[in-house]
Amino acid sequence: MRRITLATIILSLAFLGAGCFGGQEATVPPVTLQYWRVDDPPEAVAKVIAGYRQAHPNVKIEVRSFRAEEYENELLEALAENRGPDIFSLPNVWLTGWRNKLLPLPEKTYVVSQTVDPAKKKVVVANVETKSITVRQINEDFVEAVPSDIIMLTVPEKKDERPTEAIWGLPFSLDTLALFYNEDLLRQADITKPPGTWKEVQDQVKRLTVLNEEGGIEQSGAAIGLAGNVRHAADLMTAIMIQNGTEMADSRGYVHFQSYTVDTRDRSYPPGIETLMFYQAFARRGMSTFTWDTDQPDSMDAFIAGKTAFYFGFPYDRNQIRERSPRLNFQVASLPQVDPTDTKNLAHYNVEVVSKRTAHPNEAWDFIQFAASQDNVKDFLSATGRPTALRSLISEQLTDPDATVFTGQVLTAKTWYRGSDWSAVETAFSSMIETYPTVERPDYQPIIQTAANRINDTIK
């Protein structure tokens, strides 16, 4: 992934010094990088950091982990007060909106490296120039979903500057949405395997849902149909839309999920509206697939309590569920498909980026490239059970029972949002999902059009 130019390695003994083996240490300027992350504990990157410090003992990397619900506010406040981190994780859907706060990957990095020369028994200190990974390598090395997210034009700061293509971050993994299922509840309903299609989801939900005499839900078949108490509702809705032939957005980023496509003009409704009707049916009393309502708790809480058989989540959800309920008998299966012969999945993952205000851009980017490389990112993937974003590691991960489902989906994973405010997207989807046609306005088109308009307002 990275190339060190040997001809440009300069031994800086006059300025940095050379320490004797076992004697006085070489004089190297210390560097401390603040690194903020979300969804994973600091231990997730501990081994990667230790590996980097073997060659760069002068670089100290301090990691802080945050809960997802507090992360954005903490970041914005810290950056505004000039106390923000040098490196931090961003969800891929935030990247466009945060671009003016980030420093793109330079063509080369210059960092101090220390190695031991066993023959001379000395610590050799050098300034090392390293060529960065290129746009071409990004397209070759990473799965399809990644390049369109992390490769964007620069934002000119002067009138005579032209925007150029740049790399704005690198992922360590690529999370995909999957189906979590309670094995005990499926067994009790005589269901031998989880659903592979959405038609099978409908059929199994009918068998798994238990209503009381008043029509209330005693046991839910699946946590789906609403937004307020369904985690990842926007992602789940998007995934089904994509599978159903919806064009989420055009090349400029403006959404079209409210419209027909050339291939879907023979349908009664645009594929986006079909998906909305399908999704809502799981939470509409009187429908045969009714299985969820506003009286249900948070979807993860319901799954952990054994109150719903199906939960839709990402790899980090699995870790939370295991931590909160070690005895829960659950497994993870691939996301159900509309058409099993045309598999499509949804990617939602973190990208490691560098703050525009960092005092140590070389060390920050050098570390990210080190950590994201094939040989070193394995430590992160092993510690977290996350699926790889690198094509070269897919085959190896498919032999890991803990990663095989999520990894098996990375080559068919899609992303779509290129706007500046993902929270506005989630709000628009939530409102759309929980708005129904009325006698006065019986058409679904205004409902989905309103959501599209709100999202398009975030496209710049």
PDB file of N, CA and C in Angstrom, residues 121-161:
ATOM      1  N   LYS A 121      25.463  -1.984  16.872  1.00  0.00           N
ATOM      2  CA  LYS A 121      24.868  -1.810  18.198  1.00  0.00           C
ATOM      3  C   LYS A 121      24.508  -0.353  18.446  1.00  0.00           C
ATOM      4  N   LYS A 122      23.833   0.219  17.459  1.00  0.00           N
ATOM      5  CA  LYS A 122      23.415   1.610  17.569  1.00  0.00           C
ATOM      6  C   LYS A 122      21.955   1.765  17.140  1.00  0.00           C
ATOM      7  N   VAL A 123      21.326   2.785  17.708  1.00  0.00           N
ATOM      8  CA  VAL A 123      19.995   3.178  17.266  1.00  0.00           C
ATOM      9  C   VAL A 123      20.166   4.161  16.122  1.00  0.00           C
ATOM     10  N   VAL A 124      19.646   3.802  14.967  1.00  0.00           N
ATOM     11  CA  VAL A 124      19.763   4.660  13.795  1.00  0.00           C
ATOM     12  C   VAL A 124      18.495   5.492  13.668  1.00  0.00           C
ATOM     13  N   VAL A 125      18.660   6.784  13.642  1.00  0.00           N
ATOM     14  CA  VAL A 125      17.539   7.712  13.548  1.00  0.00           C
ATOM     15  C   VAL A 125      17.552   8.356  12.170  1.00  0.00           C
ATOM     16  N   ALA A 126      16.381   8.361  11.509  1.00  0.00           N
ATOM     17  CA  ALA A 126      16.332   8.899  10.154  1.00  0.00           C
ATOM     18  C   ALA A 126      15.025   9.626   9.901  1.00  0.00           C
ATOM     19  N   ASN A 127      15.094  10.647   9.065  1.00  0.00           N
ATOM     20  CA  ASN A 127      13.888  11.258   8.509  1.00  0.00           C
ATOM     21  C   ASN A 127      13.514  10.450   7.275  1.00  0.00           C
ATOM     22  N   VAL A 128      12.309   9.887   7.277  1.00  0.00           N
ATOM     23  CA  VAL A 128      11.899   9.003   6.190  1.00  0.00           C
ATOM     24  C   VAL A 128      10.783   9.646   5.374  1.00  0.00           C
ATOM     25  N   GLU A 129      11.014   9.744   4.087  1.00  0.00           N
ATOM     26  CA  GLU A 129       9.986  10.215   3.156  1.00  0.00           C
ATOM     27  C   GLU A 129       9.275   8.996   2.582  1.00  0.00           C
ATOM     28  N   THR A 130       7.959   8.964   2.698  1.00  0.00           N
ATOM     29  CA  THR A 130       7.177   7.824   2.230  1.00  0.00           C
ATOM     30  C   THR A 130       6.091   8.288   1.277  1.00  0.00           C
ATOM     31  N   LYS A 131       6.018   7.656   0.124  1.00  0.00           N
ATOM     32  CA  LYS A 131       4.944   7.964  -0.811  1.00  0.00           C
ATOM     33  C   LYS A 131       3.623   7.420  -0.269  1.00  0.00           C
ATOM     34  N   SER A 132       2.597   8.237  -0.338  1.00  0.00           N
ATOM     35  CA  SER A 132       1.286   7.833   0.164  1.00  0.00           C
ATOM     36  C   SER A 132       0.558   6.948  -0.838  1.00  0.00           C
ATOM     37  N   ILE A 133      -0.439   6.264  -0.348  1.00  0.00           N
ATOM     38  CA  ILE A 133      -1.295   5.478  -1.225  1.00  0.00           C
ATOM     39  C   ILE A 133      -1.967   6.412  -2.230  1.00  0.00           C
ATOM     40  N   THR A 134      -2.176   5.952  -3.440  1.00  0.00           N
ATOM     41  CA  THR A 134      -2.726   6.784  -4.507  1.00  0.00           C
ATOM     42  C   THR A 134      -4.201   6.466  -4.757  1.00  0.00           C
ATOM     43  N   VAL A 135      -4.845   7.340  -5.514  1.00  0.00           N
ATOM     44  CA  VAL A 135      -6.240   7.113  -5.895  1.00  0.00           C
ATOM     45  C   VAL A 135      -6.378   5.795  -6.653  1.00  0.00           C
ATOM     46  N   ARG A 136      -5.436   5.527  -7.522  1.00  0.00           N
ATOM     47  CA  ARG A 136      -5.478   4.271  -8.280  1.00  0.00           C
ATOM     48  C   ARG A 136      -5.400   3.074  -7.341  1.00  0.00           C
ATOM     49  N   GLN A 137      -4.537   3.138  -6.348  1.00  0.00           N
ATOM     50  CA  GLN A 137      -4.413   2.027  -5.403  1.00  0.00           C
ATOM     51  C   GLN A 137      -5.677   1.862  -4.564  1.00  0.00           C
ATOM     52  N   ILE A 138      -6.312   2.978  -4.215  1.00  0.00           N
ATOM     53  CA  ILE A 138      -7.575   2.899  -3.480  1.00  0.00           C
ATOM     54  C   ILE A 138      -8.594   2.096  -4.283  1.00  0.00           C
ATOM     55  N   ASN A 139      -8.717   2.412  -5.551  1.00  0.00           N
ATOM     56  CA  ASN A 139      -9.670   1.709  -6.411  1.00  0.00           C
ATOM     57  C   ASN A 139      -9.322   0.237  -6.576  1.00  0.00           C
ATOM     58  N   GLU A 140      -8.051  -0.083  -6.557  1.00  0.00           N
ATOM     59  CA  GLU A 140      -7.622  -1.471  -6.728  1.00  0.00           C
ATOM     60  C   GLU A 140      -7.706  -2.273  -5.429  1.00  0.00           C
ATOM     61  N   ASP A 141      -7.338  -1.645  -4.316  1.00  0.00           N
ATOM     62  CA  ASP A 141      -7.171  -2.382  -3.063  1.00  0.00           C
ATOM     63  C   ASP A 141      -8.453  -2.532  -2.249  1.00  0.00           C
ATOM     64  N   PHE A 142      -9.315  -1.532  -2.299  1.00  0.00           N
ATOM     65  CA  PHE A 142     -10.506  -1.534  -1.446  1.00  0.00           C
ATOM     66  C   PHE A 142     -11.747  -1.985  -2.217  1.00  0.00           C
ATOM     67  N   VAL A 143     -12.739  -2.461  -1.474  1.00  0.00           N
ATOM     68  CA  VAL A 143     -13.980  -2.910  -2.106  1.00  0.00           C
ATOM     69  C   VAL A 143     -14.716  -1.720  -2.710  1.00  0.00           C
ATOM     70  N   GLU A 144     -15.671  -2.017  -3.560  1.00  0.00           N
ATOM     71  CA  GLU A 144     -16.303  -1.005  -4.413  1.00  0.00           C
ATOM     72  C   GLU A 144     -16.921   0.163  -3.651  1.00  0.00           C
ATOM     73  N   ALA A 145     -17.457  -0.085  -2.467  1.00  0.00           N
ATOM     74  CA  ALA A 145     -18.155   0.972  -1.740  1.00  0.00           C
ATOM     75  C   ALA A 145     -17.232   2.090  -1.272  1.00  0.00           C
ATOM     76  N   VAL A 146     -15.952   1.793  -1.097  1.00  0.00           N
ATOM     77  CA  VAL A 146     -15.039   2.742  -0.452  1.00  0.00           C
ATOM     78  C   VAL A 146     -14.613   3.923  -1.320  1.00  0.00           C
ATOM     79  N   PRO A 147     -14.109   3.729  -2.539  1.00  0.00           N
ATOM     80  CA  PRO A 147     -13.563   4.858  -3.303  1.00  0.00           C
ATOM     81  C   PRO A 147     -14.510   6.033  -3.462  1.00  0.00           C
ATOM     82  N   SER A 148     -15.782   5.769  -3.747  1.00  0.00           N
ATOM     83  CA  SER A 148     -16.720   6.869  -3.964  1.00  0.00           C
ATOM     84  C   SER A 148     -16.986   7.666  -2.695  1.00  0.00           C
ATOM     85  N   ASP A 149     -16.695   7.079  -1.534  1.00  0.00           N
ATOM     86  CA  ASP A 149     -16.868   7.796  -0.269  1.00  0.00           C
ATOM     87  C   ASP A 149     -15.654   8.637   0.096  1.00  0.00           C
ATOM     88  N   ILE A 150     -14.453   8.093  -0.076  1.00  0.00           N
ATOM     89  CA  ILE A 150     -13.264   8.756   0.465  1.00  0.00           C
ATOM     90  C   ILE A 150     -12.502   9.585  -0.553  1.00  0.00           C
ATOM     91  N   ILE A 151     -12.782   9.409  -1.840  1.00  0.00           N
ATOM     92  CA  ILE A 151     -12.109  10.205  -2.868  1.00  0.00           C
ATOM     93  C   ILE A 151     -13.031  11.343  -3.283  1.00  0.00           C
ATOM     94  N   MET A 152     -12.631  12.562  -2.959  1.00  0.00           N
ATOM     95  CA  MET A 152     -13.424  13.744  -3.287  1.00  0.00           C
ATOM     96  C   MET A 152     -12.493  14.860  -3.737  1.00  0.00           C
ATOM     97  N   LEU A 153     -13.079  15.884  -4.320  1.00  0.00           N
ATOM     98  CA  LEU A 153     -12.292  17.034  -4.741  1.00  0.00           C
ATOM     99  C   LEU A 153     -11.908  17.881  -3.542  1.00  0.00           C
ATOM    100  N   THR A 154     -10.765  18.532  -3.634  1.00  0.00           N
ATOM    101  CA  THR A 154     -10.354  19.476  -2.603  1.00  0.00           C
ATOM    102  C   THR A 154     -11.217  20.728  -2.686  1.00  0.00           C
ATOM    103  N   VAL A 155     -11.235  21.478  -1.604  1.00  0.00           N
ATOM    104  CA  VAL A 155     -11.986  22.734  -1.558  1.00  0.00           C
ATOM    105  C   VAL A 155     -10.992  23.881  -1.685  1.00  0.00           C
ATOM    106  N   PRO A 156     -10.932  24.576  -2.835  1.00  0.00           N
ATOM    107  CA  PRO A 156      -9.947  25.652  -3.028  1.00  0.00           C
ATOM    108  C   PRO A 156     -10.111  26.756  -1.988  1.00  0.00           C
ATOM    109  N   GLU A 157      -8.990  27.199  -1.432  1.00  0.00           N
ATOM    110  CA  GLU A 157      -9.013  28.279  -0.457  1.00  0.00           C
ATOM    111  C   GLU A 157      -8.672  29.627  -1.089  1.00  0.00           C
ATOM    112  N   LYS A 158      -8.161  29.587  -2.320  1.00  0.00           N
ATOM    113  CA  LYS A 158      -7.837  30.814  -3.041  1.00  0.00           C
ATOM    114  C   LYS A 158      -8.565  30.816  -4.379  1.00  0.00           C
ATOM    115  N   LYS A 159      -8.814  32.008  -4.911  1.00  0.00           N
ATOM    116  CA  LYS A 159      -9.584  32.141  -6.147  1.00  0.00           C
ATOM    117  C   LYS A 159      -8.908  31.472  -7.340  1.00  0.00           C
ATOM    118  N   ASP A 160      -7.581  31.513  -7.370  1.00  0.00           N
ATOM    119  CA  ASP A 160      -6.874  30.965  -8.523  1.00  0.00           C
ATOM    120  C   ASP A 160      -6.593  29.466  -8.396  1.00  0.00           C
ATOM    121  N   GLU A 161      -7.036  28.850  -7.294  1.00  0.00           N
ATOM    122  CA  GLU A 161      -6.819  27.415  -7.103  1.00  0.00           C
ATOM    123  C   GLU A 161      -7.929  26.600  -7.766  1.00  0.00           C
TER     124      GLU A 161
END
